[in-house]
mmCIF file of C-alpha atoms in Angstrom:
data_model
loop_
_atom_site.group_PDB
_atom_site.id
_atom_site.type_symbol
_atom_site.label_atom_id
_atom_site.label_comp_id
_atom_site.label_asym_id
_atom_site.label_seq_id
_atom_site.Cartn_x
_atom_site.Cartn_y
_atom_site.Cartn_z
ATOM 1 C CA MET A 3 -7.074 -28.689 60.121
ATOM 2 C CA SER A 4 -4.714 -25.750 59.736
ATOM 3 C CA ILE A 5 -1.611 -25.115 61.840
ATOM 4 C CA ALA A 6 -3.393 -22.166 63.531
ATOM 5 C CA ASP A 7 -6.456 -24.279 64.391
ATOM 6 C CA ARG A 8 -4.411 -27.128 65.795
ATOM 7 C CA LEU A 9 -2.192 -24.751 67.755
ATOM 8 C CA GLY A 10 -5.211 -22.859 69.127
ATOM 9 C CA ASP A 11 -6.782 -26.099 70.248
ATOM 10 C CA SER A 12 -3.556 -27.270 71.921
ATOM 11 C CA LEU A 13 -2.951 -24.035 73.881
ATOM 12 C CA GLY A 14 -6.551 -22.935 74.421
ATOM 13 C CA VAL A 15 -5.924 -19.532 72.915
ATOM 14 C CA SER A 16 -6.656 -18.036 69.517
ATOM 15 C CA VAL A 17 -3.838 -17.508 67.019
ATOM 16 C CA ARG A 18 -3.410 -14.161 65.327
ATOM 17 C CA ALA A 19 -0.808 -15.143 62.695
ATOM 18 C CA VAL A 20 1.429 -18.006 61.611
ATOM 19 C CA THR A 21 4.650 -17.377 59.682
ATOM 20 C CA ASP A 22 6.208 -20.345 57.764
ATOM 21 C CA LEU A 23 9.955 -20.663 58.504
ATOM 22 C CA GLY A 24 10.796 -23.573 56.178
ATOM 23 C CA SER A 25 11.086 -27.310 56.642
ATOM 24 C CA GLY A 26 13.612 -30.044 57.429
ATOM 25 C CA HIS A 27 13.821 -33.743 58.303
ATOM 26 C CA GLY A 28 10.179 -34.248 57.441
ATOM 27 C CA TRP A 29 8.542 -31.470 59.401
ATOM 28 C CA THR A 30 7.643 -27.883 58.967
ATOM 29 C CA LEU A 31 8.689 -24.936 61.138
ATOM 30 C CA HIS A 32 6.577 -21.918 62.083
ATOM 31 C CA ARG A 33 6.463 -18.785 64.224
ATOM 32 C CA ALA A 34 2.999 -18.048 65.608
ATOM 33 C CA GLU A 35 1.590 -14.987 67.314
ATOM 34 C CA LEU A 36 -1.060 -15.653 69.947
ATOM 35 C CA ALA A 37 -3.971 -13.449 70.944
ATOM 36 C CA ASP A 38 -2.558 -13.183 74.437
ATOM 37 C CA GLY A 39 0.537 -11.461 73.057
ATOM 38 C CA ARG A 40 2.965 -14.414 73.220
ATOM 39 C CA ALA A 41 4.988 -15.670 70.291
ATOM 40 C CA VAL A 42 5.712 -19.397 69.940
ATOM 41 C CA PHE A 43 7.842 -21.699 67.843
ATOM 42 C CA VAL A 44 6.087 -24.656 66.270
ATOM 43 C CA LYS A 45 7.300 -27.857 64.656
ATOM 44 C CA ALA A 46 4.579 -29.753 62.856
ATOM 45 C CA ALA A 47 4.198 -32.972 60.836
ATOM 46 C CA ALA A 48 1.302 -35.303 60.272
ATOM 47 C CA ASP A 49 3.424 -38.446 60.840
ATOM 48 C CA ARG A 50 6.229 -37.451 63.223
ATOM 49 C CA ALA A 51 4.433 -37.467 66.592
ATOM 50 C CA TRP A 52 6.904 -39.960 68.044
ATOM 51 C CA VAL A 53 9.879 -37.776 67.156
ATOM 52 C CA PHE A 54 8.245 -34.762 68.833
ATOM 53 C CA ALA A 55 7.354 -36.897 71.850
ATOM 54 C CA ALA A 56 11.063 -37.903 72.267
ATOM 55 C CA GLU A 57 12.111 -34.249 71.923
ATOM 56 C CA ALA A 58 9.596 -33.106 74.461
ATOM 57 C CA ALA A 59 10.596 -35.832 76.880
ATOM 58 C CA GLY A 60 14.228 -34.915 76.447
ATOM 59 C CA LEU A 61 13.623 -31.201 77.152
ATOM 60 C CA ARG A 62 11.607 -31.967 80.271
ATOM 61 C CA TRP A 63 14.205 -34.411 81.461
ATOM 62 C CA LEU A 64 17.060 -31.939 80.919
ATOM 63 C CA GLY A 65 14.957 -29.292 82.621
ATOM 64 C CA ALA A 66 14.744 -31.552 85.732
ATOM 65 C CA GLY A 67 18.559 -31.292 85.903
ATOM 66 C CA ASN A 68 18.872 -27.594 85.177
ATOM 67 C CA SER A 69 15.784 -25.662 84.103
ATOM 68 C CA ALA A 70 17.840 -22.619 83.218
ATOM 69 C CA LEU A 71 19.156 -24.307 80.104
ATOM 70 C CA VAL A 72 16.040 -25.415 78.348
ATOM 71 C CA PRO A 73 12.696 -23.836 77.247
ATOM 72 C CA PRO A 74 9.433 -25.102 78.657
ATOM 73 C CA VAL A 75 7.388 -27.412 76.450
ATOM 74 C CA LEU A 76 4.102 -25.642 75.883
ATOM 75 C CA ALA A 77 2.526 -28.461 73.934
ATOM 76 C CA ALA A 78 3.488 -31.806 72.347
ATOM 77 C CA CYS A 79 0.517 -33.476 70.764
ATOM 78 C CA GLU A 80 -1.102 -34.336 67.408
ATOM 79 C CA GLY A 81 2.125 -34.184 65.429
ATOM 80 C CA MET A 82 3.112 -30.750 66.900
ATOM 81 C CA LEU A 83 5.728 -29.444 69.302
ATOM 82 C CA VAL A 84 5.326 -25.902 70.683
ATOM 83 C CA LEU A 85 7.952 -23.969 72.534
ATOM 84 C CA PRO A 86 8.255 -20.301 73.503
ATOM 85 C CA TRP A 87 9.824 -18.080 70.807
ATOM 86 C CA LEU A 88 13.403 -17.376 71.745
ATOM 87 C CA PRO A 89 14.695 -14.046 70.410
ATOM 88 C CA ASP A 90 18.301 -14.099 69.324
ATOM 89 C CA ALA A 91 21.079 -12.178 71.048
ATOM 90 C CA ALA A 92 24.699 -11.888 70.060
ATOM 91 C CA PRO A 93 26.973 -14.492 71.751
ATOM 92 C CA SER A 94 28.842 -12.862 74.559
ATOM 93 C CA PRO A 95 31.757 -13.869 76.799
ATOM 94 C CA ALA A 96 29.598 -13.514 79.917
ATOM 95 C CA ALA A 97 26.846 -15.762 78.440
ATOM 96 C CA ALA A 98 29.538 -18.298 77.516
ATOM 97 C CA ASP A 99 30.917 -18.360 81.020
ATOM 98 C CA ARG A 100 27.416 -18.858 82.463
ATOM 99 C CA PHE A 101 26.621 -21.620 79.951
ATOM 100 C CA GLY A 102 29.832 -23.498 80.834
ATOM 101 C CA ARG A 103 28.888 -23.424 84.462
ATOM 102 C CA ASP A 104 25.294 -24.431 83.799
ATOM 103 C CA LEU A 105 26.306 -27.267 81.536
ATOM 104 C CA ALA A 106 28.663 -28.647 84.218
ATOM 105 C CA LEU A 107 25.846 -28.522 86.770
ATOM 106 C CA LEU A 108 23.441 -30.264 84.375
ATOM 107 C CA HIS A 109 25.964 -33.032 83.831
ATOM 108 C CA ALA A 110 26.533 -33.396 87.518
ATOM 109 C CA ASP A 111 22.858 -34.215 88.092
ATOM 110 C CA SER A 112 23.374 -37.915 87.351
ATOM 111 C CA PRO A 113 20.451 -40.035 86.210
ATOM 112 C CA GLU A 114 20.166 -43.666 87.274
ATOM 113 C CA ALA A 115 21.426 -45.237 84.100
ATOM 114 C CA PHE A 116 22.962 -44.705 80.700
ATOM 115 C CA GLY A 117 20.259 -44.393 78.089
ATOM 116 C CA ALA A 118 16.700 -43.084 78.660
ATOM 117 C CA PRO A 119 13.199 -44.411 79.434
ATOM 118 C CA TRP A 120 11.839 -43.352 76.034
ATOM 119 C CA PRO A 121 12.680 -44.292 72.395
ATOM 120 C CA GLY A 122 15.290 -41.922 71.077
ATOM 121 C CA TRP A 123 15.567 -40.031 67.793
ATOM 122 C CA ILE A 124 18.231 -37.832 66.182
ATOM 123 C CA ALA A 125 16.795 -35.973 63.194
ATOM 124 C CA GLU A 126 14.630 -38.710 61.600
ATOM 125 C CA LEU A 127 16.846 -41.571 62.644
ATOM 126 C CA PRO A 128 16.066 -43.827 65.601
ATOM 127 C CA LEU A 129 18.386 -44.070 68.630
ATOM 128 C CA ASP A 130 18.520 -47.148 70.887
ATOM 129 C CA ASN A 131 18.060 -45.643 74.353
ATOM 130 C CA THR A 132 17.890 -49.050 76.144
ATOM 131 C CA PRO A 133 18.870 -48.175 79.744
ATOM 132 C CA SER A 134 21.958 -49.770 81.224
ATOM 133 C CA GLU A 135 23.817 -49.349 84.516
ATOM 134 C CA GLY A 136 27.044 -49.394 82.545
ATOM 135 C CA PRO A 137 29.833 -49.283 82.053
ATOM 136 C CA TRP A 138 29.549 -46.554 79.493
ATOM 137 C CA PRO A 139 32.098 -47.757 76.862
ATOM 138 C CA ARG A 140 30.176 -50.872 75.935
ATOM 139 C CA TRP A 141 26.820 -49.017 75.958
ATOM 140 C CA TYR A 142 28.263 -46.439 73.544
ATOM 141 C CA ALA A 143 29.724 -49.057 71.297
ATOM 142 C CA GLU A 144 26.593 -51.159 71.042
ATOM 143 C CA ARG A 145 23.826 -48.455 71.246
ATOM 144 C CA ARG A 146 25.507 -45.552 69.335
ATOM 145 C CA LEU A 147 28.431 -46.770 67.240
ATOM 146 C CA ARG A 148 27.532 -50.199 65.916
ATOM 147 C CA PRO A 149 24.000 -49.436 64.673
ATOM 148 C CA PHE A 150 25.224 -46.508 62.607
ATOM 149 C CA VAL A 151 28.244 -48.348 61.272
ATOM 150 C CA VAL A 152 25.738 -50.837 59.912
ATOM 151 C CA ARG A 153 23.469 -48.106 58.614
ATOM 152 C CA ALA A 154 26.334 -46.287 56.897
ATOM 153 C CA ALA A 155 28.270 -49.369 55.752
ATOM 154 C CA ASP A 156 27.670 -48.880 52.013
ATOM 155 C CA VAL A 157 29.277 -45.362 52.262
ATOM 156 C CA LEU A 158 32.036 -46.330 54.661
ATOM 157 C CA GLY A 159 33.134 -49.258 52.476
ATOM 158 C CA VAL A 160 34.793 -52.452 53.707
ATOM 159 C CA ASP A 161 37.963 -50.782 54.908
ATOM 160 C CA GLY A 162 35.987 -48.056 56.666
ATOM 161 C CA VAL A 163 33.772 -50.600 58.465
ATOM 162 C CA ARG A 164 36.840 -52.533 59.583
ATOM 163 C CA LEU A 165 38.388 -49.396 60.986
ATOM 164 C CA LEU A 166 35.265 -48.539 62.953
ATOM 165 C CA GLU A 167 35.053 -52.089 64.224
ATOM 166 C CA ARG A 168 38.608 -51.746 65.610
ATOM 167 C CA VAL A 169 37.358 -48.739 67.614
ATOM 168 C CA ILE A 170 34.349 -50.750 68.852
ATOM 169 C CA ASP A 171 36.560 -53.746 69.800
ATOM 170 C CA GLY A 172 39.004 -51.535 71.683
ATOM 171 C CA ILE A 173 36.398 -49.241 73.331
ATOM 172 C CA ASP A 174 37.217 -50.338 76.912
ATOM 173 C CA GLU A 175 40.807 -49.110 76.538
ATOM 174 C CA LEU A 176 39.955 -46.005 74.563
ATOM 175 C CA ALA A 177 37.214 -44.545 76.793
ATOM 176 C CA GLY A 178 39.287 -43.249 79.653
ATOM 177 C CA PRO A 179 38.506 -43.447 83.393
ATOM 178 C CA PRO A 180 34.975 -44.684 84.385
ATOM 179 C CA GLU A 181 32.363 -41.942 84.791
ATOM 180 C CA PRO A 182 28.840 -42.133 86.206
ATOM 181 C CA PRO A 183 25.959 -41.372 83.808
ATOM 182 C CA ALA A 184 25.604 -37.705 82.989
ATOM 183 C CA ARG A 185 22.407 -35.915 81.940
ATOM 184 C CA ILE A 186 23.495 -34.897 78.462
ATOM 185 C CA HIS A 187 21.897 -33.053 75.545
ATOM 186 C CA GLY A 188 23.222 -35.651 73.070
ATOM 187 C CA ASP A 189 23.239 -33.480 69.957
ATOM 188 C CA LEU A 190 24.986 -30.355 71.243
ATOM 189 C CA TRP A 191 26.277 -28.761 68.041
ATOM 190 C CA SER A 192 26.357 -24.985 67.810
ATOM 191 C CA GLY A 193 23.027 -24.811 65.953
ATOM 192 C CA ASN A 194 21.263 -26.188 68.935
ATOM 193 C CA LEU A 195 22.512 -23.381 71.147
ATOM 194 C CA ARG A 196 20.177 -20.374 71.173
ATOM 195 C CA TRP A 197 21.954 -17.283 72.431
ATOM 196 C CA THR A 198 19.292 -15.071 74.027
ATOM 197 C CA ASP A 199 19.252 -12.039 76.298
ATOM 198 C CA VAL A 200 18.931 -14.361 79.280
ATOM 199 C CA GLY A 201 21.796 -16.634 78.238
ATOM 200 C CA VAL A 202 22.264 -19.832 76.280
ATOM 201 C CA VAL A 203 19.110 -21.991 75.822
ATOM 202 C CA LEU A 204 19.312 -25.561 74.419
ATOM 203 C CA ILE A 205 16.959 -26.908 71.797
ATOM 204 C CA ASP A 206 16.552 -30.085 69.704
ATOM 205 C CA PRO A 207 18.063 -32.626 72.157
ATOM 206 C CA ALA A 208 18.775 -36.284 71.729
ATOM 207 C CA ALA A 209 18.875 -36.390 75.473
ATOM 208 C CA HIS A 210 19.971 -39.426 77.505
ATOM 209 C CA GLY A 211 22.173 -40.566 80.270
ATOM 210 C CA GLY A 212 25.621 -40.606 78.662
ATOM 211 C CA HIS A 213 29.203 -39.474 79.046
ATOM 212 C CA ARG A 214 29.690 -35.782 79.700
ATOM 213 C CA GLU A 215 32.645 -35.610 77.374
ATOM 214 C CA THR A 216 30.184 -36.352 74.506
ATOM 215 C CA ASP A 217 28.444 -32.997 74.796
ATOM 216 C CA LEU A 218 31.776 -31.112 74.912
ATOM 217 C CA ALA A 219 33.099 -33.036 71.905
ATOM 218 C CA MET A 220 29.953 -32.198 69.978
ATOM 219 C CA LEU A 221 30.349 -28.499 70.821
ATOM 220 C CA ALA A 222 33.833 -28.648 69.209
ATOM 221 C CA LEU A 223 32.785 -30.640 66.158
ATOM 222 C CA PHE A 224 31.497 -27.764 64.081
ATOM 223 C CA GLY A 225 32.651 -24.933 66.375
ATOM 224 C CA ALA A 226 30.734 -22.860 68.904
ATOM 225 C CA PRO A 227 31.085 -19.198 69.752
ATOM 226 C CA HIS A 228 33.456 -18.577 72.713
ATOM 227 C CA LEU A 229 34.198 -22.284 72.982
ATOM 228 C CA ASP A 230 37.381 -21.730 74.954
ATOM 229 C CA ARG A 231 35.467 -19.721 77.575
ATOM 230 C CA ILE A 232 32.675 -22.355 77.773
ATOM 231 C CA LEU A 233 35.232 -25.095 78.363
ATOM 232 C CA ALA A 234 37.198 -23.040 80.912
ATOM 233 C CA ALA A 235 34.066 -22.265 82.923
ATOM 234 C CA TYR A 236 33.089 -25.915 82.728
ATOM 235 C CA GLU A 237 36.447 -27.060 84.012
ATOM 236 C CA ARG A 238 36.366 -24.576 86.855
ATOM 237 C CA THR A 239 32.987 -25.899 87.937
ATOM 238 C CA ARG A 240 33.544 -29.604 87.419
ATOM 239 C CA PRO A 241 37.041 -30.672 86.209
ATOM 240 C CA LEU A 242 37.312 -33.264 83.484
ATOM 241 C CA ALA A 243 39.350 -36.419 83.690
ATOM 242 C CA ALA A 244 42.967 -36.226 82.529
ATOM 243 C CA GLY A 245 43.412 -36.823 78.816
ATOM 244 C CA TRP A 246 39.856 -35.707 77.857
ATOM 245 C CA ARG A 247 41.022 -33.790 74.850
ATOM 246 C CA SER A 248 42.590 -36.869 73.302
ATOM 247 C CA ARG A 249 39.197 -38.611 73.564
ATOM 248 C CA VAL A 250 37.294 -35.909 71.670
ATOM 249 C CA PRO A 251 37.461 -37.930 68.355
ATOM 250 C CA LEU A 252 36.021 -41.022 70.015
ATOM 251 C CA HIS A 253 33.001 -38.940 71.220
ATOM 252 C CA GLN A 254 32.633 -37.273 67.815
ATOM 253 C CA LEU A 255 32.340 -40.650 66.012
ATOM 254 C CA HIS A 256 28.649 -41.095 66.701
ATOM 255 C CA PRO A 257 27.546 -37.657 65.357
ATOM 256 C CA LEU A 258 29.847 -38.067 62.370
ATOM 257 C CA LEU A 259 28.271 -41.462 61.616
ATOM 258 C CA VAL A 260 24.840 -39.894 61.882
ATOM 259 C CA HIS A 261 25.929 -37.339 59.273
ATOM 260 C CA VAL A 262 27.175 -40.178 57.016
ATOM 261 C CA ALA A 263 23.825 -41.874 57.369
ATOM 262 C CA LEU A 264 21.877 -38.682 56.672
ATOM 263 C CA PHE A 265 24.001 -36.968 54.046
ATOM 264 C CA GLY A 266 26.323 -39.513 52.577
ATOM 265 C CA ALA A 267 29.877 -39.621 51.418
ATOM 266 C CA GLY A 268 30.709 -35.979 52.148
ATOM 267 C CA TYR A 269 31.347 -36.943 55.788
ATOM 268 C CA ARG A 270 33.188 -40.182 55.157
ATOM 269 C CA ALA A 271 36.714 -38.824 55.261
ATOM 270 C CA GLN A 272 36.117 -36.850 58.484
ATOM 271 C CA THR A 273 34.536 -39.891 60.080
ATOM 272 C CA LEU A 274 37.454 -42.170 59.256
ATOM 273 C CA ALA A 275 39.926 -39.528 60.369
ATOM 274 C CA ALA A 276 38.191 -39.334 63.701
ATOM 275 C CA ALA A 277 38.304 -43.128 64.050
ATOM 276 C CA ARG A 278 42.045 -43.166 63.366
ATOM 277 C CA ALA A 279 42.515 -40.377 65.946
ATOM 278 C CA ALA A 280 40.442 -42.235 68.504
ATOM 279 C CA LEU A 281 42.669 -45.288 68.055
ATOM 280 C CA THR A 282 45.935 -43.396 68.450
ATOM 281 C CA GLY A 283 44.747 -41.204 71.315
#
């Protein structure tokens, strides 16, 4: 069955046109025009239904915390995820200010536990979302760092693994003051921010109950437009614990390990530098 046929069946509306946008991580990307005048974004794969189910669950869960920040899920079935098409707009200072406030409000809507009640994924890699009442440092060490140190061990090398194990062993002292679970995006790099004429909209989450500093560290990892304004608006809305900037490398370790696992040695040096920085504070 074609993408158009599957999409039409899922939405109950005929499809005028489908434009292929490329592929990545085992799925294809499409823009579709519907007979009712709407345009939608489609991810499709014959064997990735569980990944799309996790993404849909994450979007809905984030939306329960702040619906202004995420698109509605139009369909998630039969190896397909369908979202509204989000036209791009230029990043603006006003949108950055609003996003910082909205992100702080999202994080303030605390879930009951760290983790999530569904199996997690980041790209095509599984995430252990086993819920826990905390504390966060040990959950992060055992559910986010250690599995990816194991997965990336051949690239990290013996010395690299030992360095990461020092971080894991010292996590209680490195993590800063205790925080309640925050409703976080979990993969908040700049590519997952869509700047639209109604503000920033978040896509492609690895959503879970986590530490709010994780989302902010991820924004900084590869750079985001107007990051200083985003952070300033966030701090005005919900101030961060003292010393949070020194903990940025600790929170960046998981996404960097994911990049080592996905893309190899090109991210090894950056990962080990972050580990050293996390240990020195």
